[in-house]
Amino acid sequence: MNRNGTSKQGNAGTAVAPGWRQSPAVRWMLMALFVLLFYFSLAPHVIPETYDITEGAVSEKDIKAPFQIRDEKATRLAEEEAAGRIVDMYSNVSLGNESLVEQILFRIEQLNMDDQVTKENKIQIYRDEIPGRYVQHIDSFIQSNRKTGTYSESLLEEMARVAKAQQYTIPEETFYKMPQLTPEQLQEMRSVARDIVRKLTSEQLREAETARMQVAELVNASTLSSRTEREIVQELARFSIMPNRFLDEEATEEAKVQAKQNTPPVVYNEGDVIVKRGETITADMYKLLSDSNLLQDKRHYWPQAGLLILSLMSIIVIYAYLHHSGGLGGAKPKYGNSQLLMLWLIFFINIITMQIIAFTQTDTAPYAGYLAPAALGTMLITLLLDLHLAIISSFLFSIMGSVILNTQPNQLFDFKFGFFVIVVSLAAVFSIHRASQRSTILKAGIMVSLFGSASVMAVLLLTEQLERMPFIYSVAFAFASGLLTAVLVIGLMPFFEVTFGILSALKLVELSNPNHPLLRKLLTETPGTYHHSVMVGNLSEAAAESIGADGLLCRVGSFYHDIGKTKRPNYFIENQTNIENPHDTIDPKLSKSIIVAHARDGVEMLKAHNIPKPIRDIAEQHHGTTSLKYFYHKALKQAEEQGIEPAFTEDDFRYPGPKAQSKEAAVVGIADCVEAAVRSLRNPTVEQVEAMIQKIIKSRLDDNQYNECDLTLKELDKVAQSLKESVIGIFHSRIEYPDDAKTKERTN
């Protein structure tokens, strides 16, 4: 036995058949229950609900999105609407209108200065050449910008098309007036024409005609005095004015693409109603539900298979640890089905508490999940079962917490909650594993609060989630989680102790309180036995711990092992103060009956006070089936004196047993004999103590008293060494050391 192992075995109820606790069939049933617990507790969070509906039918209930679902068709329509709202994009491009009018006037000046060309030829040249300069100017501009890549090809083509389409036609009579112009006139005209063209093309022009209509007014307001000059400048200015604002198809398309990209997708968030109760299932709705795998006839079984594998892996981890630690094997396994059932119940309670907290979470308050008492399970496992099993369970609770408390759409696990659960669970394990008082649970709860708050704070800082109120709420809820865990553990511990007959360290410490009614009775009615029991407790605790047994159980068991002596206290030598020994005047067989009855009486008294079975077992088994040799030999002597043949054997003077079934019962039995034997010695030496301990152990070993417990010879040697050291320490002033004995001999 050990404190976190079989010492916690007890009666889980008298109505169940005794063999169920070690039945392999029951064990496998419990393993299957673990798988079902893991599967069905996680299924609502990872497997969406499916619906048996048909297109055109009326929905009998609200169909809600189990996770975020994107409506592709509605999203495409929204994108097209956004793109449709984009107006055509235009680019402003100056085509160099001023340079065109200057080139024309410069050409007129050159040609007019040439006397070799007749007036008729000049008119013909102007008629043929000037209109073509418009197209040449546009083509030259396009070619130049195509090389530099300043504008897109589509925009350049649009420029050429629009500008050429809006070319102005110079009246025929204008060409006849051009040969008359002198260089002075042309110089004056060049300045005026350039200014007019610059002014009118400085504004955005999609239609050149708009600006051309203003040319006459500006020319009339100019400094030109000659009518011919004004007419020619007016026509050339109109000819040189081109549109400078062009439709940019590429920019328009890019803006539409950008608008589509910026359009948020149409989604149903987790919990949103897709189809309302009483609503007709349209073709679009049916397709959406089908694409989201929410229809039974379209159901995919991969998530179920994945969850089943995860559940099996979880129970394999538990089974592997239990098997590796020897908890499920051997004649007396450390973990019976009672412990497995209790472990399942702890997992169930811990998962249920996380599920309850998960219901309080919302999209705006996901931090409510930190209130979950996630360390509840590991605390209970540490206190009632085993520390290492609690550590293994912590990782399983972490996985479950990251799924159950997950608020991230389209994510299977939420790292924040998984990290929080593992931190608080491990903090609970290492804070509570040496608990000896109920107040230790509260202290452990405070440690869980501190570590939980620190873990939440660390994650929020790392992810830069620093909004003031959510940050404060998250840390505060994590702190409250530890306190809530401590309260629940304190409340649940009595339930497990009573239901499963658990003898936890906390329960043992409570039972060792001298104010317990039985211990008060022992102290007041049999002070000698009380002192003997306390001494046996000191000896047995150290001896048990030396072989890895439960020292605390041995100490407390020793306090109660002779409680049956309170029924007839005067018949036991340690309580016979200033009185005659009653056994001197009664029959040895009666003396034997009185002595052996104290074990049976003790068990009955312990049962009446609901003392756990492991302590009752120590009271019943600490003498085993040993012989009361003193009374046996006294009976033989009386028979010899009476001259009659004894009608009894030595077996008639034995305790009824049973023999020690555990290491703890065996150790208490040895310590009981050793303490009584040492007390009977007046001036014991170290050699006498060591020989006496070896004699007691050998006598019991030869009497087959340890055949039914798993004590080894090596462990018996350790017990003997521990008892020797403890006896020397307790009775130090009475025991003579070898050197002291030799000194006395020389003195004598």
XYZ file of C-alpha atoms in Angstrom:
748
model
C 0.000 0.000 0.000
C 0.935 3.647 -0.336
C -0.829 6.846 0.479
C -1.822 7.531 -3.101
C -2.349 3.924 -4.059
C -3.988 0.972 -2.504
C -4.291 2.595 0.878
C -7.236 4.347 -0.718
C -8.949 1.125 -1.555
C -12.102 0.780 0.402
C -15.710 -0.120 0.304
C -17.467 1.541 -2.605
C -20.701 0.026 -1.346
C -21.844 -3.258 0.085
C -24.543 -3.907 -2.485
C -22.108 -4.707 -5.301
C -20.589 -8.150 -5.692
C -17.110 -8.319 -4.096
C -15.420 -9.482 -7.268
C -16.317 -6.483 -9.424
C -13.365 -4.433 -8.196
C -10.838 -6.710 -9.918
C -12.989 -8.020 -12.773
C -11.273 -7.617 -16.182
C -14.666 -7.283 -17.866
C -15.622 -4.382 -15.590
C -12.215 -2.809 -16.225
C -12.726 -2.856 -19.991
C -16.219 -1.465 -19.537
C -14.749 1.437 -17.585
C -12.167 2.011 -20.322
C -15.014 2.130 -22.833
C -16.789 4.656 -20.601
C -13.680 6.833 -20.743
C -13.745 6.732 -24.547
C -17.437 7.638 -24.588
C -16.859 10.464 -22.106
C -14.075 11.972 -24.213
C -16.007 11.507 -27.454
C -19.354 12.947 -26.417
C -17.865 15.805 -24.379
C -15.867 17.028 -27.383
C -18.316 16.094 -30.155
C -20.548 19.198 -29.859
C -17.469 21.381 -30.283
C -15.854 19.631 -33.258
C -18.667 17.811 -35.091
C -21.418 19.969 -36.596
C -25.058 18.961 -36.216
C -26.662 17.685 -39.406
C -30.273 18.092 -40.573
C -32.691 15.853 -42.451
C -34.313 18.365 -44.807
C -35.174 18.616 -48.498
C -35.243 21.472 -50.955
C -38.589 23.263 -50.981
C -39.613 21.933 -47.577
C -40.423 24.076 -44.561
C -37.847 24.044 -41.783
C -39.241 22.711 -38.520
C -36.639 24.528 -36.412
C -33.992 27.179 -36.558
C -30.862 25.967 -38.309
C -27.839 27.677 -36.791
C -24.293 27.782 -38.045
C -22.119 25.433 -35.937
C -19.070 27.352 -37.130
C -18.398 30.288 -39.411
C -19.907 29.549 -42.843
C -19.205 31.641 -45.935
C -22.089 32.152 -48.353
C -20.229 32.084 -51.670
C -23.167 33.116 -53.847
C -24.165 36.014 -51.645
C -20.526 37.034 -51.452
C -20.213 37.083 -55.245
C -23.377 39.183 -55.537
C -22.049 41.620 -52.958
C -18.760 41.840 -54.835
C -20.534 42.518 -58.131
C -22.645 45.210 -56.482
C -19.524 46.827 -55.083
C -17.824 46.696 -58.497
C -20.940 48.115 -60.139
C -20.792 51.139 -57.871
C -17.331 51.997 -59.207
C -17.567 54.907 -61.721
C -15.286 55.063 -64.767
C -11.812 56.222 -63.919
C -10.312 59.067 -66.018
C -6.708 60.185 -66.331
C -5.614 63.734 -67.142
C -2.907 63.812 -69.815
C -1.677 66.966 -71.550
C -0.840 66.272 -75.183
C 1.374 69.368 -75.638
C -1.149 71.556 -77.396
C 1.009 74.720 -77.130
C 3.875 73.129 -79.002
C 1.516 72.190 -81.846
C 0.301 75.747 -82.431
C 3.876 77.058 -82.246
C 5.036 74.464 -84.797
C 2.254 75.509 -87.224
C 3.009 79.224 -86.898
C 6.729 78.580 -87.265
C 6.038 76.591 -90.436
C 3.904 79.447 -91.839
C 6.705 81.893 -91.086
C 9.304 79.764 -92.903
C 7.120 79.172 -95.918
C 6.013 82.830 -96.217
C 9.666 83.941 -96.256
C 10.360 81.694 -99.237
C 9.888 83.878 -102.363
C 10.420 80.958 -104.694
C 7.083 79.471 -103.746
C 4.041 81.028 -105.280
C 1.035 82.074 -103.250
C -1.104 79.351 -104.831
C 1.500 76.726 -103.902
C 1.729 78.052 -100.369
C -2.018 77.787 -99.994
C -1.917 74.215 -101.265
C 0.921 73.306 -98.888
C -0.989 74.741 -95.959
C -4.109 72.859 -97.067
C -2.205 69.565 -97.257
C 0.296 69.866 -94.432
C -1.417 71.576 -91.499
C -4.271 69.035 -90.964
C -1.736 66.211 -90.970
C 0.340 67.831 -88.249
C -2.499 67.148 -85.760
C -2.285 63.375 -86.289
C 1.535 63.468 -86.407
C 1.645 65.336 -83.112
C -0.627 62.742 -81.426
C 1.290 59.757 -82.855
C 4.612 61.269 -81.770
C 3.306 61.795 -78.223
C 1.939 58.247 -78.053
C 5.177 56.732 -79.365
C 7.309 58.692 -76.952
C 5.247 57.685 -73.876
C 5.028 54.083 -75.012
C 8.809 53.866 -74.780
C 8.967 55.431 -71.354
C 6.028 53.370 -70.023
C 4.529 56.376 -68.298
C 1.007 55.382 -69.241
C -0.623 52.017 -69.816
C -1.082 50.785 -73.346
C -4.864 50.844 -73.057
C -4.759 54.486 -71.934
C -2.458 55.461 -74.834
C -4.794 53.811 -77.305
C -7.759 55.602 -75.755
C -5.891 58.942 -76.029
C -5.164 58.423 -79.732
C -8.707 57.339 -80.478
C -10.471 60.163 -78.657
C -8.065 62.942 -79.709
C -8.158 61.959 -83.393
C -11.945 61.659 -83.283
C -12.211 65.244 -82.030
C -9.829 66.795 -84.587
C -10.921 70.314 -85.678
C -11.295 71.137 -89.381
C -9.808 74.500 -90.387
C -12.058 76.426 -92.811
C -10.798 76.624 -96.407
C -10.666 80.437 -96.481
C -8.170 80.443 -93.630
C -5.523 78.831 -95.818
C -5.879 81.704 -98.350
C -5.142 84.284 -95.644
C -2.003 82.644 -94.291
C 0.443 83.675 -97.124
C -0.275 87.333 -96.344
C 1.185 87.175 -92.836
C 4.468 88.985 -92.161
C 7.115 87.797 -89.667
C 6.135 90.578 -87.278
C 2.507 89.556 -87.371
C 3.383 85.895 -86.886
C 5.545 86.753 -83.889
C 2.674 88.649 -82.296
C 0.204 85.891 -83.219
C 2.477 83.161 -81.723
C 2.411 84.737 -78.297
C -1.338 85.242 -78.262
C -2.141 81.785 -79.672
C 0.149 80.051 -77.172
C -1.445 81.865 -74.216
C -4.975 81.100 -75.349
C -4.241 77.398 -75.901
C -2.432 77.140 -72.560
C -5.283 78.760 -70.698
C -8.048 76.700 -72.259
C -6.228 73.339 -71.889
C -5.305 73.949 -68.253
C -8.750 72.696 -67.333
C -9.953 69.092 -67.621
C -11.395 68.485 -71.069
C -13.225 65.374 -72.082
C -14.692 67.266 -75.088
C -12.397 69.692 -76.927
C -15.377 71.537 -78.371
C -16.175 72.971 -74.971
C -12.901 74.896 -74.914
C -12.977 75.753 -78.626
C -16.199 77.705 -78.072
C -14.308 80.116 -75.821
C -11.498 80.858 -78.276
C -13.256 83.675 -80.140
C -13.913 85.611 -76.957
C -10.292 85.335 -75.846
C -8.955 86.309 -79.269
C -11.158 89.403 -79.401
C -9.894 90.395 -75.982
C -6.248 89.992 -77.064
C -3.823 92.677 -78.313
C -4.209 91.607 -81.921
C -5.513 94.521 -83.962
C -5.643 93.004 -87.423
C -8.794 91.154 -88.329
C -6.819 88.637 -90.384
C -4.524 87.952 -87.463
C -7.496 87.375 -85.145
C -9.242 85.045 -87.594
C -6.122 82.915 -88.240
C -5.196 82.743 -84.495
C -8.754 81.759 -83.692
C -8.763 78.879 -86.170
C -5.271 77.639 -85.292
C -6.080 77.763 -81.554
C -9.224 75.724 -82.113
C -7.203 73.301 -84.224
C -4.537 72.889 -81.517
C -6.940 72.326 -78.638
C -7.327 68.586 -77.837
C -9.108 66.694 -75.021
C -6.871 66.037 -71.996
C -9.117 63.753 -69.858
C -9.401 60.170 -71.058
C -11.177 57.055 -69.848
C -8.630 54.765 -68.127
C -10.088 51.283 -68.539
C -7.205 49.586 -66.788
C -7.520 51.836 -63.730
C -11.270 51.285 -63.797
C -10.853 47.512 -63.839
C -8.265 47.701 -61.091
C -10.642 49.792 -58.978
C -13.390 47.230 -59.523
C -11.050 44.395 -58.541
C -10.035 46.346 -55.455
C -13.679 46.967 -54.601
C -14.393 43.244 -54.856
C -11.402 42.448 -52.668
C -12.460 45.016 -50.092
C -15.994 43.672 -49.990
C -16.330 41.645 -46.767
C -17.530 38.098 -47.371
C -21.094 37.273 -46.476
C -20.736 34.856 -43.565
C -22.861 33.217 -40.921
C -20.917 33.352 -37.683
C -21.115 30.531 -35.188
C -24.607 30.563 -33.701
C -26.164 32.716 -36.419
C -29.486 31.492 -37.802
C -29.137 30.305 -41.413
C -32.731 29.159 -41.815
C -35.496 30.325 -39.515
C -38.164 28.015 -38.233
C -41.082 27.935 -40.673
C -38.960 29.269 -43.531
C -38.996 27.472 -46.885
C -35.722 25.871 -47.911
C -34.736 27.546 -51.177
C -32.305 26.092 -53.688
C -29.610 28.534 -52.535
C -30.147 27.652 -48.875
C -30.090 23.945 -49.636
C -26.838 24.273 -51.582
C -25.280 26.312 -48.764
C -26.225 23.684 -46.175
C -25.016 20.909 -48.466
C -21.671 22.598 -49.151
C -21.238 23.077 -45.389
C -21.832 19.344 -44.725
C -24.896 20.095 -42.600
C -27.213 17.681 -44.407
C -27.528 14.106 -43.266
C -27.447 12.712 -46.764
C -24.225 14.645 -47.380
C -22.696 13.846 -44.038
C -18.948 13.258 -43.876
C -17.689 10.810 -41.296
C -14.077 11.957 -41.194
C -14.577 14.299 -38.194
C -16.256 11.486 -36.258
C -13.396 9.142 -37.083
C -10.829 11.748 -36.058
C -12.563 12.394 -32.744
C -12.844 8.674 -32.053
C -9.118 8.249 -32.687
C -8.368 11.183 -30.374
C -10.565 9.648 -27.656
C -8.887 6.256 -28.030
C -5.443 7.851 -27.862
C -6.410 9.636 -24.643
C -7.500 6.458 -22.884
C -4.450 4.620 -24.228
C -2.278 7.217 -22.503
C -4.063 6.576 -19.198
C -4.011 2.792 -19.611
C -0.327 2.787 -20.602
C 0.622 4.717 -17.487
C -1.466 2.535 -15.184
C -0.061 -0.619 -16.738
C 3.538 0.619 -16.751
C 3.334 1.699 -13.101
C 2.027 -1.713 -12.098
C -1.358 -0.315 -11.232
C -3.333 -2.893 -13.256
C -1.197 -5.998 -12.983
C -0.282 -8.505 -10.325
C -2.292 -10.337 -7.724
C -3.032 -7.116 -5.870
C -3.073 -4.311 -8.440
C -2.596 -0.780 -7.230
C -5.681 0.417 -9.088
C -8.820 -1.642 -8.910
C -12.022 -0.941 -10.756
C -13.150 1.165 -7.825
C -10.246 3.542 -8.431
C -10.894 3.545 -12.191
C -14.530 4.402 -11.570
C -13.479 7.219 -9.277
C -10.999 8.469 -11.896
C -13.775 8.442 -14.512
C -16.052 10.388 -12.174
C -13.327 12.988 -11.573
C -12.838 13.409 -15.328
C -16.608 13.704 -15.737
C -16.911 16.419 -13.080
C -13.963 18.382 -14.437
C -15.298 18.263 -18.005
C -18.811 19.230 -16.880
C -17.508 22.303 -15.048
C -15.628 23.401 -18.173
C -18.753 22.823 -20.277
C -20.817 24.983 -17.906
C -18.314 27.822 -18.105
C -18.181 27.439 -21.910
C -21.923 28.233 -22.048
C -21.215 31.640 -20.487
C -18.726 32.603 -23.188
C -19.773 34.951 -25.960
C -18.029 36.540 -28.917
C -17.676 39.743 -26.935
C -16.676 38.017 -23.687
C -14.509 34.982 -24.545
C -12.431 35.674 -21.429
C -15.218 34.123 -19.306
C -13.587 30.785 -20.122
C -10.733 31.605 -17.742
C -13.180 31.198 -14.864
C -13.305 27.434 -15.498
C -11.978 25.483 -12.458
C -9.723 23.501 -14.780
C -7.406 22.385 -11.960
C -10.266 20.670 -10.101
C -9.589 17.273 -11.667
C -5.841 17.270 -11.115
C -6.253 18.351 -7.483
C -8.664 15.507 -6.776
C -6.505 12.944 -8.577
C -3.435 14.073 -6.639
C -5.227 13.890 -3.294
C -7.184 10.686 -3.902
C -5.076 8.647 -6.326
C -1.584 9.432 -7.523
C 0.640 12.427 -8.301
C 2.065 11.039 -11.550
C -1.394 10.087 -12.778
C -2.458 13.662 -12.057
C 0.384 14.976 -14.231
C -0.646 12.696 -17.101
C -4.249 13.819 -16.674
C -3.194 17.477 -16.757
C -2.170 17.169 -20.397
C -5.468 15.478 -21.279
C -7.404 18.216 -19.494
C -5.363 20.783 -21.430
C -6.390 19.259 -24.766
C -10.032 19.105 -23.717
C -9.991 22.648 -22.369
C -8.524 24.007 -25.600
C -11.459 22.431 -27.469
C -14.324 23.028 -25.032
C -13.378 26.645 -24.240
C -12.381 27.460 -27.822
C -13.986 30.650 -29.159
C -11.961 30.925 -32.362
C -14.071 30.173 -35.458
C -12.671 27.578 -37.829
C -10.069 26.513 -35.254
C -10.041 23.128 -33.567
C -7.877 24.105 -30.589
C -7.489 27.423 -28.796
C -3.890 27.719 -27.615
C -4.695 30.365 -24.996
C -7.068 28.158 -23.022
C -4.970 25.021 -23.530
C -1.928 26.790 -22.088
C -3.990 28.154 -19.195
C -5.329 24.698 -18.290
C -1.924 22.985 -18.322
C -0.344 25.735 -16.196
C -3.047 25.730 -13.501
C -3.193 21.915 -13.496
C 0.535 21.483 -12.933
C 0.518 24.283 -10.353
C -2.236 22.403 -8.517
C -0.348 19.101 -8.622
C 2.850 20.463 -7.135
C 1.047 22.652 -4.603
C -1.224 19.945 -3.208
C 0.749 16.680 -3.392
C 1.995 16.941 0.197
C -1.294 18.163 1.637
C -1.833 17.245 5.255
C -4.604 19.677 6.218
C -7.759 21.041 4.626
C -6.238 24.517 4.717
C -3.550 23.275 2.348
C -6.205 23.015 -0.361
C -6.993 26.706 -0.002
C -3.288 27.553 -0.165
C -2.991 25.444 -3.284
C -5.995 27.282 -4.735
C -4.195 30.587 -4.203
C -1.119 29.207 -5.989
C -3.364 28.124 -8.859
C -4.835 31.632 -8.962
C -1.408 33.249 -9.124
C -0.015 30.932 -11.798
C -3.246 31.059 -13.797
C -3.272 34.865 -13.776
C 0.399 34.973 -14.755
C -0.146 32.561 -17.665
C -3.099 34.576 -19.005
C -1.166 37.801 -18.654
C 1.811 36.318 -20.508
C -0.308 35.095 -23.439
C -2.184 38.393 -23.754
C 1.051 40.367 -23.726
C 2.659 38.063 -26.285
C -0.319 38.369 -28.629
C -0.615 42.121 -27.933
C -4.252 41.828 -26.876
C -4.002 44.841 -24.587
C -7.513 46.274 -24.584
C -7.920 47.517 -21.061
C -11.166 45.954 -19.857
C -10.806 42.545 -21.605
C -7.264 42.342 -20.202
C -8.438 43.087 -16.660
C -11.389 40.692 -16.906
C -9.201 37.880 -18.255
C -6.654 38.152 -15.438
C -9.382 38.560 -12.798
C -11.320 35.511 -14.016
C -8.139 33.423 -14.055
C -7.461 34.438 -10.451
C -11.027 33.625 -9.414
C -10.679 30.220 -11.087
C -8.121 29.084 -8.503
C -10.298 30.097 -5.580
C -13.323 28.414 -7.140
C -11.239 25.269 -7.657
C -10.233 25.183 -3.977
C -13.849 25.596 -2.842
C -15.052 22.785 -5.109
C -12.242 20.446 -4.013
C -12.995 21.048 -0.340
C -16.664 20.373 -1.041
C -16.095 17.237 -3.139
C -13.454 15.554 -0.978
C -15.957 14.260 1.644
C -18.145 12.890 -1.154
C -15.311 10.794 -2.597
C -14.027 9.775 0.843
C -17.435 8.507 1.906
C -18.624 7.053 -1.416
C -15.418 5.184 -2.242
C -14.144 4.648 1.283
C -11.081 6.732 0.442
C -8.482 7.184 3.136
C -6.675 10.277 1.917
C -3.791 11.965 3.683
C -6.171 14.703 4.784
C -8.542 12.124 6.262
C -5.680 10.388 8.040
C -4.541 13.645 9.616
C -8.099 14.293 10.790
C -8.301 10.822 12.308
C -5.015 11.386 14.168
C -6.528 14.301 16.072
C -6.445 13.434 19.815
C -9.912 14.935 20.136
C -11.427 12.104 18.131
C -13.921 10.313 20.426
C -12.137 6.972 20.203
C -8.705 8.449 20.906
C -10.133 10.434 23.835
C -11.644 7.197 25.139
C -8.314 5.439 24.701
C -6.454 8.192 26.546
C -8.846 8.531 29.464
C -9.716 4.878 30.030
C -6.488 3.155 29.021
C -3.608 5.650 29.305
C -1.046 2.846 29.191
C -2.452 1.513 25.929
C -2.622 5.066 24.564
C 1.063 5.637 25.294
C 1.888 2.241 23.796
C -0.100 3.094 20.655
C 1.682 6.416 20.220
C 5.073 4.714 20.535
C 4.051 2.031 18.039
C 2.961 4.809 15.682
C 6.402 6.426 15.841
C 8.173 3.140 15.210
C 5.880 1.907 12.431
C 5.838 5.186 10.490
C 9.605 5.276 10.089
C 9.759 1.551 9.281
C 7.013 1.808 6.647
C 8.622 4.765 4.940
C 11.918 2.897 4.738
C 10.305 0.361 2.382
C 8.096 2.789 0.463
C 4.883 1.901 2.311
C 2.407 4.442 3.679
C 3.979 5.775 6.871
C 1.092 8.048 7.733
C -1.373 5.160 7.474
C 0.839 3.116 9.795
C 1.012 5.925 12.349
C -2.750 6.518 12.406
C -3.485 2.792 12.236
C -1.242 2.317 15.264
C -3.253 4.888 17.202
C -6.372 2.730 16.742
C -4.924 -0.784 16.575
C -5.552 -1.574 20.260
C -8.775 0.385 20.676
C -10.520 -2.888 21.577
C -8.590 -2.982 24.846
C -10.838 -0.216 26.171
C -13.563 -2.817 26.744
C -11.475 -4.688 29.374
C -8.549 -2.360 30.118
C -7.414 -4.045 33.363
C -6.668 -7.317 31.599
C -3.744 -5.752 29.668
C -0.460 -5.270 31.494
C 0.256 -1.705 30.313
C -2.910 -0.560 32.129
C -2.283 -2.502 35.366
C -1.080 0.205 37.733
C -1.125 -0.647 41.472
C -3.498 -3.566 40.908
C -3.166 -7.329 40.810
C -2.955 -8.993 37.421
C -6.398 -10.578 36.847
C -4.865 -13.290 34.695
C -3.118 -14.748 37.746
C -6.447 -15.964 39.104
C -8.378 -17.022 35.993
C -8.132 -19.960 33.628
C -5.528 -19.560 30.795
C -8.197 -20.344 28.200
C -10.328 -17.489 29.516
C -7.288 -15.232 29.530
C -6.641 -16.200 25.920
C -10.248 -15.413 24.960
C -10.045 -11.991 26.615
C -6.727 -11.135 24.981
C -7.626 -12.194 21.414
C -11.030 -10.516 21.704
C -9.463 -7.047 21.692
C -8.792 -7.288 17.942
C -12.392 -8.258 17.163
C -13.778 -5.714 19.643
C -11.592 -3.033 18.088
C -12.921 -3.711 14.576
C -16.502 -3.479 15.828
C -15.818 -0.189 17.593
C -14.086 1.206 14.517
C -17.006 0.186 12.325
C -19.418 1.873 14.707
C -17.483 5.120 14.323
C -17.194 4.789 10.510
C -13.420 4.491 10.591
C -12.168 3.602 7.054
C -11.425 -0.022 6.239
C -7.604 0.233 5.915
C -7.405 1.257 9.585
C -9.862 -1.475 10.595
C -7.709 -3.968 8.688
C -4.642 -2.951 10.707
C -6.564 -3.407 13.970
C -7.796 -6.816 12.848
C -4.588 -8.102 11.231
C -1.721 -6.704 13.346
C -1.508 -9.931 15.390
C -2.227 -12.207 12.436
C -2.600 -15.769 13.671
C 0.257 -15.602 16.162
C 0.255 -17.777 19.260
C -0.219 -16.624 22.845
C 2.599 -18.869 24.065
C 2.529 -17.583 27.641
C -1.000 -18.757 28.256
C -0.459 -21.940 26.237
C 2.462 -22.956 28.422
C 0.566 -21.896 31.538
C -2.288 -24.198 30.501
C 0.161 -27.025 29.834
C 1.682 -26.538 33.275
C -1.726 -26.607 34.956
C -2.647 -29.809 33.115
C 0.630 -31.375 34.160
C 0.096 -30.354 37.774
C -3.409 -31.877 37.642
C -2.033 -34.985 36.056
C -4.393 -34.906 33.096
C -3.795 -35.088 29.345
C -4.181 -31.636 27.681
C -7.394 -31.435 25.660
C -6.043 -28.567 23.583
C -3.245 -27.749 21.172
C -1.184 -24.667 20.528
C -3.539 -23.725 17.686
C -6.263 -23.210 20.289
C -4.163 -20.383 21.720
C -3.749 -18.408 18.480
C -5.340 -15.178 17.322
C -8.131 -15.841 14.812
C -6.473 -13.627 12.181
C -6.556 -12.960 9.364
C -2.864 -12.679 8.658
C -1.484 -9.356 7.495
C -2.827 -8.580 4.011
C -0.725 -5.454 3.490
C 2.727 -4.170 4.234
C 1.259 -1.581 6.589
C -0.537 -4.194 8.739
C 2.617 -6.339 8.893
C 4.833 -3.384 9.884
C 2.426 -2.275 12.631
C 2.354 -5.844 13.958
C 6.163 -5.992 14.148
C 6.403 -2.528 15.739
C 3.732 -3.554 18.285
C 5.794 -6.535 19.426
C 9.081 -4.613 19.404
C 7.733 -1.764 21.525
C 6.260 -4.156 24.113
C 9.440 -6.204 24.221
C 11.745 -3.199 24.656
C 9.495 -1.819 27.387
C 9.871 -5.112 29.267
C 13.667 -4.785 29.362
C 15.140 -2.970 32.320
C 18.540 -1.963 30.979
C 18.633 -2.986 27.328
C 21.812 -2.766 25.284
C 22.099 -2.128 21.558
C 22.975 -5.779 21.013
C 19.924 -6.883 22.983
C 17.639 -4.568 21.004
C 19.022 -5.731 17.670
C 18.797 -9.402 18.669
C 15.291 -8.959 20.002
C 14.073 -7.309 16.758
C 15.632 -10.031 14.646
C 14.091 -12.690 16.875
C 10.598 -11.180 16.587
C 10.803 -10.903 12.804
C 12.277 -14.408 12.419
C 9.650 -15.881 14.722
C 6.835 -14.370 12.636
C 8.536 -15.327 9.413
C 8.901 -18.932 10.581
C 5.262 -18.857 11.643
C 4.257 -17.935 8.050
C 2.658 -14.688 9.173
C 3.779 -12.830 6.011
C 2.594 -15.356 3.443
C -0.414 -13.236 2.450
C 1.289 -9.845 2.014
C 3.984 -8.824 -0.428
C 6.781 -8.113 2.034
C 10.178 -9.304 0.802
C 13.144 -10.440 2.888
C 15.038 -7.350 1.754
C 12.226 -5.156 3.000
C 12.127 -7.020 6.321
C 15.834 -6.222 6.759
C 15.100 -2.538 6.131
C 12.226 -2.666 8.637
C 14.523 -4.229 11.240
C 17.195 -1.571 10.695
C 14.637 1.238 10.920
C 13.100 -0.157 14.096
C 16.528 -0.488 15.668
C 17.376 3.144 14.929
C 13.974 4.343 16.147
C 14.107 2.323 19.368
C 17.582 3.603 20.161
C 16.382 7.145 19.516
C 13.237 6.805 21.632
C 14.707 4.831 24.549
C 18.130 6.484 24.314
C 18.554 7.067 28.054
C 17.699 3.426 28.930
C 19.848 1.641 26.343
C 23.449 0.891 27.149
C 25.899 1.274 24.252
C 28.737 -1.279 23.899
C 31.409 1.129 25.085
C 29.384 2.052 28.159
C 28.812 -1.617 29.013
C 32.506 -2.408 28.799
C 33.322 0.577 31.008
C 30.886 -0.682 33.650
C 32.393 -4.171 33.513
C 35.880 -2.775 34.075
C 34.561 -0.650 36.937
C 32.972 -3.665 38.560
